[in-house]
């Protein structure tokens, strides 16, 4: 994939020249920056408006799920949210939004410490989760690029699960913890409910082959829509192999693969249902689930 990208960029430079290509790269990043600033200004304005119309205007208001919004002066607002990993490790976020210039400070102080398992996430994973969530919430159709983070400052305490030491195990951080970080960011902005919170990784094989897949789940509902059922959500960026291809190429049978009816949760807008996947191995294999 990297080599393909290099080739395509070289082709662009050959056709249009280096100066033109670099100029358009800057334009794309500037456009993304403007889109994110507009989002942050809109968030601050909405929070201020809600606070001014509430009986206790200007005071901190607790919202369902533990996320909070605290309007301040000068177009400033504080958004707070937290959620937990399966082992109870807290992921805590405070977002200070300044609506006057469309900037924000994402502060993960209070997040739980580095863990002994492999769910520690390098800082780059958290940055990726933030940029993804921001792109989801902007009003424009923009390509994913670094310009989204220009108006954003991020603080992650050293030694926490989102900034582990050099000897920490991190294989689960990219595929599991990243999903929970996205959930927390979207929760702070009141964008939508949490999705499956994991990529549901399954690997199996032996000394002759290996296979790796991510199983779909349910997407969280939003303020005006139902969550989708049986889909890959957020940071997965993958599609599952067709059953016919899987059974033809590997010693395995897919006995069942469908929706887990009713698992998405009730509400005015329902969360998406998860999935059931039943596999039968036709010979001795090593299988792992993360």
PDB file of C-alpha atoms in Angstrom:
ATOM      1  CA  UNK A   1       0.000   0.000   0.000  1.00  0.00           C
ATOM      2  CA  UNK A   2       2.828   2.419   0.855  1.00  0.00           C
ATOM      3  CA  UNK A   3       4.624   1.666  -2.407  1.00  0.00           C
ATOM      4  CA  UNK A   4       1.407   2.208  -4.349  1.00  0.00           C
ATOM      5  CA  UNK A   5       0.995   5.605  -2.684  1.00  0.00           C
ATOM      6  CA  UNK A   6       4.578   6.550  -3.546  1.00  0.00           C
ATOM      7  CA  UNK A   7       4.022   5.579  -7.166  1.00  0.00           C
ATOM      8  CA  UNK A   8       0.820   7.611  -7.456  1.00  0.00           C
ATOM      9  CA  UNK A   9       2.448  10.707  -5.921  1.00  0.00           C
ATOM     10  CA  UNK A  10       5.394  10.379  -8.300  1.00  0.00           C
ATOM     11  CA  UNK A  11       2.961  10.191 -11.222  1.00  0.00           C
ATOM     12  CA  UNK A  12       1.231  13.382 -10.034  1.00  0.00           C
ATOM     13  CA  UNK A  13       4.558  15.200  -9.729  1.00  0.00           C
ATOM     14  CA  UNK A  14       5.588  14.051 -13.205  1.00  0.00           C
ATOM     15  CA  UNK A  15       2.325  15.321 -14.704  1.00  0.00           C
ATOM     16  CA  UNK A  16       1.774  18.584 -12.816  1.00  0.00           C
ATOM     17  CA  UNK A  17       5.119  19.455 -11.217  1.00  0.00           C
ATOM     18  CA  UNK A  18       6.284  19.420  -7.596  1.00  0.00           C
ATOM     19  CA  UNK A  19       5.209  22.997  -6.819  1.00  0.00           C
ATOM     20  CA  UNK A  20       1.610  22.389  -7.914  1.00  0.00           C
ATOM     21  CA  UNK A  21       1.321  19.108  -5.995  1.00  0.00           C
ATOM     22  CA  UNK A  22       2.724  20.646  -2.812  1.00  0.00           C
ATOM     23  CA  UNK A  23       0.405  23.636  -3.160  1.00  0.00           C
ATOM     24  CA  UNK A  24      -2.642  21.409  -3.416  1.00  0.00           C
ATOM     25  CA  UNK A  25      -1.481  19.381  -0.406  1.00  0.00           C
ATOM     26  CA  UNK A  26      -1.409  22.606   1.591  1.00  0.00           C
ATOM     27  CA  UNK A  27      -4.851  23.591   0.267  1.00  0.00           C
ATOM     28  CA  UNK A  28      -6.289  20.223   1.347  1.00  0.00           C
ATOM     29  CA  UNK A  29      -4.870  20.591   4.856  1.00  0.00           C
ATOM     30  CA  UNK A  30      -6.093  24.173   5.150  1.00  0.00           C
ATOM     31  CA  UNK A  31      -9.583  23.098   4.077  1.00  0.00           C
ATOM     32  CA  UNK A  32      -9.599  20.364   6.729  1.00  0.00           C
ATOM     33  CA  UNK A  33      -8.448  22.849   9.361  1.00  0.00           C
ATOM     34  CA  UNK A  34     -11.295  25.236   8.491  1.00  0.00           C
ATOM     35  CA  UNK A  35     -13.833  22.393   8.618  1.00  0.00           C
ATOM     36  CA  UNK A  36     -12.713  21.358  12.116  1.00  0.00           C
ATOM     37  CA  UNK A  37     -12.679  24.956  13.372  1.00  0.00           C
ATOM     38  CA  UNK A  38     -16.257  25.367  12.121  1.00  0.00           C
ATOM     39  CA  UNK A  39     -17.217  22.170  13.963  1.00  0.00           C
ATOM     40  CA  UNK A  40     -15.691  23.359  17.233  1.00  0.00           C
ATOM     41  CA  UNK A  41     -17.339  26.769  16.919  1.00  0.00           C
ATOM     42  CA  UNK A  42     -20.678  25.087  16.279  1.00  0.00           C
ATOM     43  CA  UNK A  43     -20.248  22.831  19.315  1.00  0.00           C
ATOM     44  CA  UNK A  44     -19.462  25.801  21.574  1.00  0.00           C
ATOM     45  CA  UNK A  45     -22.370  27.818  20.228  1.00  0.00           C
ATOM     46  CA  UNK A  46     -24.819  24.935  20.728  1.00  0.00           C
ATOM     47  CA  UNK A  47     -23.660  24.330  24.303  1.00  0.00           C
ATOM     48  CA  UNK A  48     -23.944  28.024  25.139  1.00  0.00           C
ATOM     49  CA  UNK A  49     -27.439  28.175  23.662  1.00  0.00           C
ATOM     50  CA  UNK A  50     -28.593  25.107  25.605  1.00  0.00           C
ATOM     51  CA  UNK A  51     -27.163  26.541  28.825  1.00  0.00           C
ATOM     52  CA  UNK A  52     -28.845  29.913  28.372  1.00  0.00           C
ATOM     53  CA  UNK A  53     -32.245  28.262  27.868  1.00  0.00           C
ATOM     54  CA  UNK A  54     -31.896  25.910  30.852  1.00  0.00           C
ATOM     55  CA  UNK A  55     -33.331  26.802  34.285  1.00  0.00           C
ATOM     56  CA  UNK A  56     -29.847  26.744  35.782  1.00  0.00           C
ATOM     57  CA  UNK A  57     -28.008  28.521  33.019  1.00  0.00           C
ATOM     58  CA  UNK A  58     -24.233  28.451  33.216  1.00  0.00           C
ATOM     59  CA  UNK A  59     -24.042  25.566  35.664  1.00  0.00           C
ATOM     60  CA  UNK A  60     -22.555  22.159  34.978  1.00  0.00           C
ATOM     61  CA  UNK A  61     -25.181  19.765  33.696  1.00  0.00           C
ATOM     62  CA  UNK A  62     -24.771  16.008  33.926  1.00  0.00           C
ATOM     63  CA  UNK A  63     -25.884  14.020  30.902  1.00  0.00           C
ATOM     64  CA  UNK A  64     -26.748  10.357  30.487  1.00  0.00           C
ATOM     65  CA  UNK A  65     -23.747   8.069  30.612  1.00  0.00           C
ATOM     66  CA  UNK A  66     -21.579  10.334  32.743  1.00  0.00           C
ATOM     67  CA  UNK A  67     -20.558  12.816  30.086  1.00  0.00           C
ATOM     68  CA  UNK A  68     -20.799  16.462  31.070  1.00  0.00           C
ATOM     69  CA  UNK A  69     -20.831  19.827  29.337  1.00  0.00           C
ATOM     70  CA  UNK A  70     -19.890  22.998  31.180  1.00  0.00           C
ATOM     71  CA  UNK A  71     -20.474  26.262  29.307  1.00  0.00           C
ATOM     72  CA  UNK A  72     -18.092  29.068  30.164  1.00  0.00           C
ATOM     73  CA  UNK A  73     -17.584  32.671  29.169  1.00  0.00           C
ATOM     74  CA  UNK A  74     -16.246  34.014  25.902  1.00  0.00           C
ATOM     75  CA  UNK A  75     -17.639  31.187  23.795  1.00  0.00           C
ATOM     76  CA  UNK A  76     -15.800  28.529  25.780  1.00  0.00           C
ATOM     77  CA  UNK A  77     -17.241  25.167  26.782  1.00  0.00           C
ATOM     78  CA  UNK A  78     -15.905  22.106  28.584  1.00  0.00           C
ATOM     79  CA  UNK A  79     -16.937  18.625  27.427  1.00  0.00           C
ATOM     80  CA  UNK A  80     -16.220  15.593  29.594  1.00  0.00           C
ATOM     81  CA  UNK A  81     -16.701  11.865  29.102  1.00  0.00           C
ATOM     82  CA  UNK A  82     -15.277   8.587  30.295  1.00  0.00           C
ATOM     83  CA  UNK A  83     -15.621   4.883  29.639  1.00  0.00           C
ATOM     84  CA  UNK A  84     -13.849   1.730  30.708  1.00  0.00           C
ATOM     85  CA  UNK A  85     -11.957  -1.173  29.212  1.00  0.00           C
ATOM     86  CA  UNK A  86     -13.121  -4.698  30.010  1.00  0.00           C
ATOM     87  CA  UNK A  87     -10.607  -4.901  32.878  1.00  0.00           C
ATOM     88  CA  UNK A  88     -11.971  -1.681  34.404  1.00  0.00           C
ATOM     89  CA  UNK A  89      -9.203   0.632  33.184  1.00  0.00           C
ATOM     90  CA  UNK A  90     -10.630   4.123  32.860  1.00  0.00           C
ATOM     91  CA  UNK A  91     -10.325   6.241  29.718  1.00  0.00           C
ATOM     92  CA  UNK A  92     -11.151   9.793  30.738  1.00  0.00           C
ATOM     93  CA  UNK A  93     -11.376  12.814  28.475  1.00  0.00           C
ATOM     94  CA  UNK A  94     -11.884  16.537  28.995  1.00  0.00           C
ATOM     95  CA  UNK A  95     -12.224  18.750  25.934  1.00  0.00           C
ATOM     96  CA  UNK A  96     -11.857  22.513  26.397  1.00  0.00           C
ATOM     97  CA  UNK A  97     -13.437  24.112  23.339  1.00  0.00           C
ATOM     98  CA  UNK A  98     -12.863  27.781  22.524  1.00  0.00           C
ATOM     99  CA  UNK A  99     -15.593  28.892  20.160  1.00  0.00           C
ATOM    100  CA  UNK A 100     -13.986  32.272  19.534  1.00  0.00           C
ATOM    101  CA  UNK A 101     -11.248  30.799  17.350  1.00  0.00           C
ATOM    102  CA  UNK A 102     -12.436  27.204  16.873  1.00  0.00           C
ATOM    103  CA  UNK A 103      -9.727  25.460  18.880  1.00  0.00           C
ATOM    104  CA  UNK A 104      -9.811  22.648  21.419  1.00  0.00           C
ATOM    105  CA  UNK A 105      -7.637  20.979  24.032  1.00  0.00           C
ATOM    106  CA  UNK A 106      -8.144  17.212  24.419  1.00  0.00           C
ATOM    107  CA  UNK A 107      -6.895  16.249  27.888  1.00  0.00           C
ATOM    108  CA  UNK A 108      -6.777  12.580  28.923  1.00  0.00           C
ATOM    109  CA  UNK A 109      -5.654  13.258  32.506  1.00  0.00           C
ATOM    110  CA  UNK A 110      -7.246  10.735  34.861  1.00  0.00           C
ATOM    111  CA  UNK A 111      -6.933   7.881  32.387  1.00  0.00           C
ATOM    112  CA  UNK A 112      -5.892   4.585  33.964  1.00  0.00           C
ATOM    113  CA  UNK A 113      -2.274   3.398  34.119  1.00  0.00           C
ATOM    114  CA  UNK A 114      -0.388   1.152  31.744  1.00  0.00           C
ATOM    115  CA  UNK A 115      -1.626  -2.450  32.027  1.00  0.00           C
ATOM    116  CA  UNK A 116       0.226  -5.760  32.179  1.00  0.00           C
ATOM    117  CA  UNK A 117      -1.686  -7.104  29.180  1.00  0.00           C
ATOM    118  CA  UNK A 118      -1.391  -6.057  25.556  1.00  0.00           C
ATOM    119  CA  UNK A 119      -4.117  -3.364  25.415  1.00  0.00           C
ATOM    120  CA  UNK A 120      -1.720  -0.460  25.912  1.00  0.00           C
ATOM    121  CA  UNK A 121      -1.945   2.018  23.032  1.00  0.00           C
ATOM    122  CA  UNK A 122       0.922   4.191  21.764  1.00  0.00           C
ATOM    123  CA  UNK A 123       0.110   7.896  21.526  1.00  0.00           C
ATOM    124  CA  UNK A 124      -0.275   7.663  17.752  1.00  0.00           C
ATOM    125  CA  UNK A 125      -3.335   5.440  18.231  1.00  0.00           C
ATOM    126  CA  UNK A 126      -5.101   8.127  20.277  1.00  0.00           C
ATOM    127  CA  UNK A 127      -4.237  10.805  17.714  1.00  0.00           C
ATOM    128  CA  UNK A 128      -5.672   8.567  14.992  1.00  0.00           C
ATOM    129  CA  UNK A 129      -8.868   8.060  16.997  1.00  0.00           C
ATOM    130  CA  UNK A 130      -9.270  11.814  17.526  1.00  0.00           C
ATOM    131  CA  UNK A 131      -8.695  12.706  13.885  1.00  0.00           C
ATOM    132  CA  UNK A 132     -11.135   9.999  12.807  1.00  0.00           C
ATOM    133  CA  UNK A 133     -13.850  11.207  15.197  1.00  0.00           C
ATOM    134  CA  UNK A 134     -13.395  14.840  14.147  1.00  0.00           C
ATOM    135  CA  UNK A 135     -13.677  13.930  10.498  1.00  0.00           C
ATOM    136  CA  UNK A 136     -16.899  12.041  11.236  1.00  0.00           C
ATOM    137  CA  UNK A 137     -18.436  15.105  12.880  1.00  0.00           C
ATOM    138  CA  UNK A 138     -17.453  17.860  10.441  1.00  0.00           C
ATOM    139  CA  UNK A 139     -20.103  19.233   8.082  1.00  0.00           C
ATOM    140  CA  UNK A 140     -17.884  18.960   4.991  1.00  0.00           C
ATOM    141  CA  UNK A 141     -16.786  15.966   2.945  1.00  0.00           C
ATOM    142  CA  UNK A 142     -13.028  16.161   3.425  1.00  0.00           C
ATOM    143  CA  UNK A 143     -10.211  13.645   2.932  1.00  0.00           C
ATOM    144  CA  UNK A 144      -8.525  12.443   6.108  1.00  0.00           C
ATOM    145  CA  UNK A 145      -5.367  14.487   6.651  1.00  0.00           C
ATOM    146  CA  UNK A 146      -3.221  16.147   9.286  1.00  0.00           C
ATOM    147  CA  UNK A 147      -4.959  19.482   8.834  1.00  0.00           C
ATOM    148  CA  UNK A 148      -7.804  18.167  11.012  1.00  0.00           C
ATOM    149  CA  UNK A 149      -5.502  18.360  14.037  1.00  0.00           C
ATOM    150  CA  UNK A 150      -4.156  21.877  13.432  1.00  0.00           C
ATOM    151  CA  UNK A 151      -6.736  23.516  15.763  1.00  0.00           C
ATOM    152  CA  UNK A 152      -6.329  20.759  18.348  1.00  0.00           C
ATOM    153  CA  UNK A 153      -3.911  20.289  21.250  1.00  0.00           C
ATOM    154  CA  UNK A 154      -3.707  16.866  22.894  1.00  0.00           C
ATOM    155  CA  UNK A 155      -2.397  16.030  26.382  1.00  0.00           C
ATOM    156  CA  UNK A 156      -1.809  12.387  27.362  1.00  0.00           C
ATOM    157  CA  UNK A 157      -0.160  11.630  30.731  1.00  0.00           C
ATOM    158  CA  UNK A 158       2.983   9.545  30.464  1.00  0.00           C
ATOM    159  CA  UNK A 159       2.640   6.053  31.880  1.00  0.00           C
ATOM    160  CA  UNK A 160      -1.091   5.731  31.270  1.00  0.00           C
ATOM    161  CA  UNK A 161      -2.657   3.102  29.016  1.00  0.00           C
ATOM    162  CA  UNK A 162      -2.631   5.664  26.162  1.00  0.00           C
ATOM    163  CA  UNK A 163       1.054   6.559  26.627  1.00  0.00           C
ATOM    164  CA  UNK A 164       2.782   3.386  27.845  1.00  0.00           C
ATOM    165  CA  UNK A 165       6.472   2.831  28.396  1.00  0.00           C
ATOM    166  CA  UNK A 166       8.793   1.374  25.725  1.00  0.00           C
ATOM    167  CA  UNK A 167       8.551  -2.164  27.140  1.00  0.00           C
ATOM    168  CA  UNK A 168       4.745  -2.297  27.252  1.00  0.00           C
ATOM    169  CA  UNK A 169       2.774  -4.780  25.145  1.00  0.00           C
ATOM    170  CA  UNK A 170       0.704  -2.842  22.614  1.00  0.00           C
ATOM    171  CA  UNK A 171      -0.707  -5.290  20.054  1.00  0.00           C
ATOM    172  CA  UNK A 172      -4.239  -4.856  21.424  1.00  0.00           C
ATOM    173  CA  UNK A 173      -4.029  -1.076  21.580  1.00  0.00           C
ATOM    174  CA  UNK A 174      -4.529  -0.539  17.868  1.00  0.00           C
ATOM    175  CA  UNK A 175      -7.395  -2.996  17.481  1.00  0.00           C
ATOM    176  CA  UNK A 176      -9.244  -2.693  20.792  1.00  0.00           C
ATOM    177  CA  UNK A 177      -8.297   0.370  22.833  1.00  0.00           C
ATOM    178  CA  UNK A 178      -8.581   2.597  19.766  1.00  0.00           C
ATOM    179  CA  UNK A 179     -12.267   1.701  19.486  1.00  0.00           C
ATOM    180  CA  UNK A 180     -12.901   2.673  23.093  1.00  0.00           C
ATOM    181  CA  UNK A 181     -11.102   6.011  22.613  1.00  0.00           C
ATOM    182  CA  UNK A 182     -13.376   6.761  19.640  1.00  0.00           C
ATOM    183  CA  UNK A 183     -16.406   5.923  21.781  1.00  0.00           C
ATOM    184  CA  UNK A 184     -15.241   8.362  24.462  1.00  0.00           C
ATOM    185  CA  UNK A 185     -14.559  11.201  21.999  1.00  0.00           C
ATOM    186  CA  UNK A 186     -17.953  10.827  20.309  1.00  0.00           C
ATOM    187  CA  UNK A 187     -19.596  10.583  23.734  1.00  0.00           C
ATOM    188  CA  UNK A 188     -18.015  13.844  24.868  1.00  0.00           C
ATOM    189  CA  UNK A 189     -19.402  15.604  21.805  1.00  0.00           C
ATOM    190  CA  UNK A 190     -22.829  13.946  22.231  1.00  0.00           C
ATOM    191  CA  UNK A 191     -22.469  12.659  18.674  1.00  0.00           C
ATOM    192  CA  UNK A 192     -23.691   9.085  19.124  1.00  0.00           C
ATOM    193  CA  UNK A 193     -23.772   6.135  21.497  1.00  0.00           C
ATOM    194  CA  UNK A 194     -20.915   3.664  21.779  1.00  0.00           C
ATOM    195  CA  UNK A 195     -20.541   0.944  19.195  1.00  0.00           C
ATOM    196  CA  UNK A 196     -19.169  -2.538  19.818  1.00  0.00           C
ATOM    197  CA  UNK A 197     -16.031  -1.062  21.342  1.00  0.00           C
ATOM    198  CA  UNK A 198     -13.728  -3.680  19.861  1.00  0.00           C
ATOM    199  CA  UNK A 199     -12.619  -4.951  16.462  1.00  0.00           C
ATOM    200  CA  UNK A 200     -13.430  -8.544  17.533  1.00  0.00           C
ATOM    201  CA  UNK A 201     -10.220 -10.061  16.192  1.00  0.00           C
ATOM    202  CA  UNK A 202     -10.052 -13.779  15.417  1.00  0.00           C
ATOM    203  CA  UNK A 203      -6.936 -15.573  14.208  1.00  0.00           C
ATOM    204  CA  UNK A 204      -6.412 -19.250  13.503  1.00  0.00           C
ATOM    205  CA  UNK A 205      -3.850 -21.430  11.766  1.00  0.00           C
ATOM    206  CA  UNK A 206      -0.878 -23.747  12.223  1.00  0.00           C
ATOM    207  CA  UNK A 207       2.678 -24.016  10.924  1.00  0.00           C
ATOM    208  CA  UNK A 208       1.434 -24.086   7.305  1.00  0.00           C
ATOM    209  CA  UNK A 209      -0.941 -21.092   7.185  1.00  0.00           C
ATOM    210  CA  UNK A 210      -2.489 -18.269   9.150  1.00  0.00           C
ATOM    211  CA  UNK A 211      -5.815 -16.427   8.848  1.00  0.00           C
ATOM    212  CA  UNK A 212      -6.949 -13.223  10.515  1.00  0.00           C
ATOM    213  CA  UNK A 213     -10.357 -11.564  10.490  1.00  0.00           C
ATOM    214  CA  UNK A 214     -12.304  -8.898  12.346  1.00  0.00           C
ATOM    215  CA  UNK A 215     -15.923  -9.782  13.070  1.00  0.00           C
ATOM    216  CA  UNK A 216     -18.584  -7.124  12.703  1.00  0.00           C
ATOM    217  CA  UNK A 217     -20.825  -5.859  15.494  1.00  0.00           C
ATOM    218  CA  UNK A 218     -23.418  -3.195  16.229  1.00  0.00           C
ATOM    219  CA  UNK A 219     -23.049   0.533  15.622  1.00  0.00           C
ATOM    220  CA  UNK A 220     -24.283   2.983  18.237  1.00  0.00           C
ATOM    221  CA  UNK A 221     -27.473   4.939  17.730  1.00  0.00           C
ATOM    222  CA  UNK A 222     -27.486   8.705  17.312  1.00  0.00           C
ATOM    223  CA  UNK A 223     -29.750  11.598  18.253  1.00  0.00           C
ATOM    224  CA  UNK A 224     -31.965  10.944  15.223  1.00  0.00           C
ATOM    225  CA  UNK A 225     -31.054   7.538  13.826  1.00  0.00           C
ATOM    226  CA  UNK A 226     -30.913   3.842  14.692  1.00  0.00           C
ATOM    227  CA  UNK A 227     -27.534   2.132  14.850  1.00  0.00           C
ATOM    228  CA  UNK A 228     -26.628  -0.221  12.006  1.00  0.00           C
ATOM    229  CA  UNK A 229     -26.527  -3.943  12.754  1.00  0.00           C
ATOM    230  CA  UNK A 230     -23.736  -6.347  11.837  1.00  0.00           C
ATOM    231  CA  UNK A 231     -21.245  -3.814  10.476  1.00  0.00           C
ATOM    232  CA  UNK A 232     -17.592  -2.982  10.953  1.00  0.00           C
ATOM    233  CA  UNK A 233     -17.420   0.258  12.889  1.00  0.00           C
ATOM    234  CA  UNK A 234     -14.988   3.133  13.320  1.00  0.00           C
ATOM    235  CA  UNK A 235     -11.333   2.091  13.374  1.00  0.00           C
ATOM    236  CA  UNK A 236     -11.633  -1.400  11.884  1.00  0.00           C
ATOM    237  CA  UNK A 237     -11.128  -0.318   8.264  1.00  0.00           C
ATOM    238  CA  UNK A 238     -11.594  -3.928   7.118  1.00  0.00           C
ATOM    239  CA  UNK A 239     -14.119  -6.231   5.488  1.00  0.00           C
ATOM    240  CA  UNK A 240     -14.655  -9.884   6.370  1.00  0.00           C
ATOM    241  CA  UNK A 241     -13.943 -12.691   3.881  1.00  0.00           C
ATOM    242  CA  UNK A 242     -16.918 -14.253   2.109  1.00  0.00           C
ATOM    243  CA  UNK A 243     -17.936 -17.568   3.696  1.00  0.00           C
ATOM    244  CA  UNK A 244     -17.607 -19.426   0.384  1.00  0.00           C
ATOM    245  CA  UNK A 245     -14.015 -18.244  -0.082  1.00  0.00           C
ATOM    246  CA  UNK A 246     -13.104 -18.930   3.551  1.00  0.00           C
ATOM    247  CA  UNK A 247     -14.382 -22.531   3.473  1.00  0.00           C
ATOM    248  CA  UNK A 248     -12.745 -23.216   0.119  1.00  0.00           C
ATOM    249  CA  UNK A 249      -9.293 -22.016   1.108  1.00  0.00           C
ATOM    250  CA  UNK A 250      -9.049 -23.125   4.742  1.00  0.00           C
ATOM    251  CA  UNK A 251      -9.949 -26.241   6.776  1.00  0.00           C
ATOM    252  CA  UNK A 252     -12.928 -24.625   8.463  1.00  0.00           C
ATOM    253  CA  UNK A 253     -16.720 -24.575   8.266  1.00  0.00           C
ATOM    254  CA  UNK A 254     -18.862 -21.553   9.142  1.00  0.00           C
ATOM    255  CA  UNK A 255     -21.818 -23.147  10.931  1.00  0.00           C
ATOM    256  CA  UNK A 256     -23.553 -19.858  11.696  1.00  0.00           C
ATOM    257  CA  UNK A 257     -23.040 -16.204  10.902  1.00  0.00           C
ATOM    258  CA  UNK A 258     -25.871 -13.770  11.545  1.00  0.00           C
ATOM    259  CA  UNK A 259     -27.293 -11.045  13.734  1.00  0.00           C
ATOM    260  CA  UNK A 260     -27.733 -11.468  17.484  1.00  0.00           C
ATOM    261  CA  UNK A 261     -31.301 -10.238  17.578  1.00  0.00           C
ATOM    262  CA  UNK A 262     -32.171  -7.709  20.271  1.00  0.00           C
ATOM    263  CA  UNK A 263     -28.584  -7.196  21.458  1.00  0.00           C
ATOM    264  CA  UNK A 264     -28.389  -3.565  20.385  1.00  0.00           C
ATOM    265  CA  UNK A 265     -30.484  -2.152  23.220  1.00  0.00           C
ATOM    266  CA  UNK A 266     -33.860  -0.455  23.440  1.00  0.00           C
ATOM    267  CA  UNK A 267     -34.533   3.256  23.137  1.00  0.00           C
ATOM    268  CA  UNK A 268     -36.180   5.874  20.999  1.00  0.00           C
ATOM    269  CA  UNK A 269     -33.404   4.998  18.577  1.00  0.00           C
ATOM    270  CA  UNK A 270     -32.087   1.462  18.901  1.00  0.00           C
ATOM    271  CA  UNK A 271     -28.449   0.470  18.893  1.00  0.00           C
ATOM    272  CA  UNK A 272     -27.347  -1.895  16.155  1.00  0.00           C
ATOM    273  CA  UNK A 273     -27.432  -5.615  16.891  1.00  0.00           C
ATOM    274  CA  UNK A 274     -24.216  -7.574  17.217  1.00  0.00           C
ATOM    275  CA  UNK A 275     -23.376 -10.805  15.431  1.00  0.00           C
ATOM    276  CA  UNK A 276     -23.034 -14.525  16.120  1.00  0.00           C
ATOM    277  CA  UNK A 277     -20.259 -16.394  14.295  1.00  0.00           C
ATOM    278  CA  UNK A 278     -19.849 -20.132  14.848  1.00  0.00           C
ATOM    279  CA  UNK A 279     -16.793 -21.812  13.340  1.00  0.00           C
ATOM    280  CA  UNK A 280     -15.980 -25.516  13.113  1.00  0.00           C
ATOM    281  CA  UNK A 281     -12.322 -26.411  12.638  1.00  0.00           C
ATOM    282  CA  UNK A 282     -11.838 -29.476  10.381  1.00  0.00           C
ATOM    283  CA  UNK A 283      -8.407 -30.218  11.810  1.00  0.00           C
ATOM    284  CA  UNK A 284      -6.362 -29.235  14.854  1.00  0.00           C
ATOM    285  CA  UNK A 285      -5.582 -25.524  14.684  1.00  0.00           C
ATOM    286  CA  UNK A 286      -4.572 -22.785  17.089  1.00  0.00           C
ATOM    287  CA  UNK A 287      -7.269 -20.123  17.455  1.00  0.00           C
ATOM    288  CA  UNK A 288      -7.058 -16.833  19.327  1.00  0.00           C
ATOM    289  CA  UNK A 289      -9.657 -14.164  20.068  1.00  0.00           C
ATOM    290  CA  UNK A 290      -8.890 -10.571  21.041  1.00  0.00           C
TER     291      UNK A 290
END
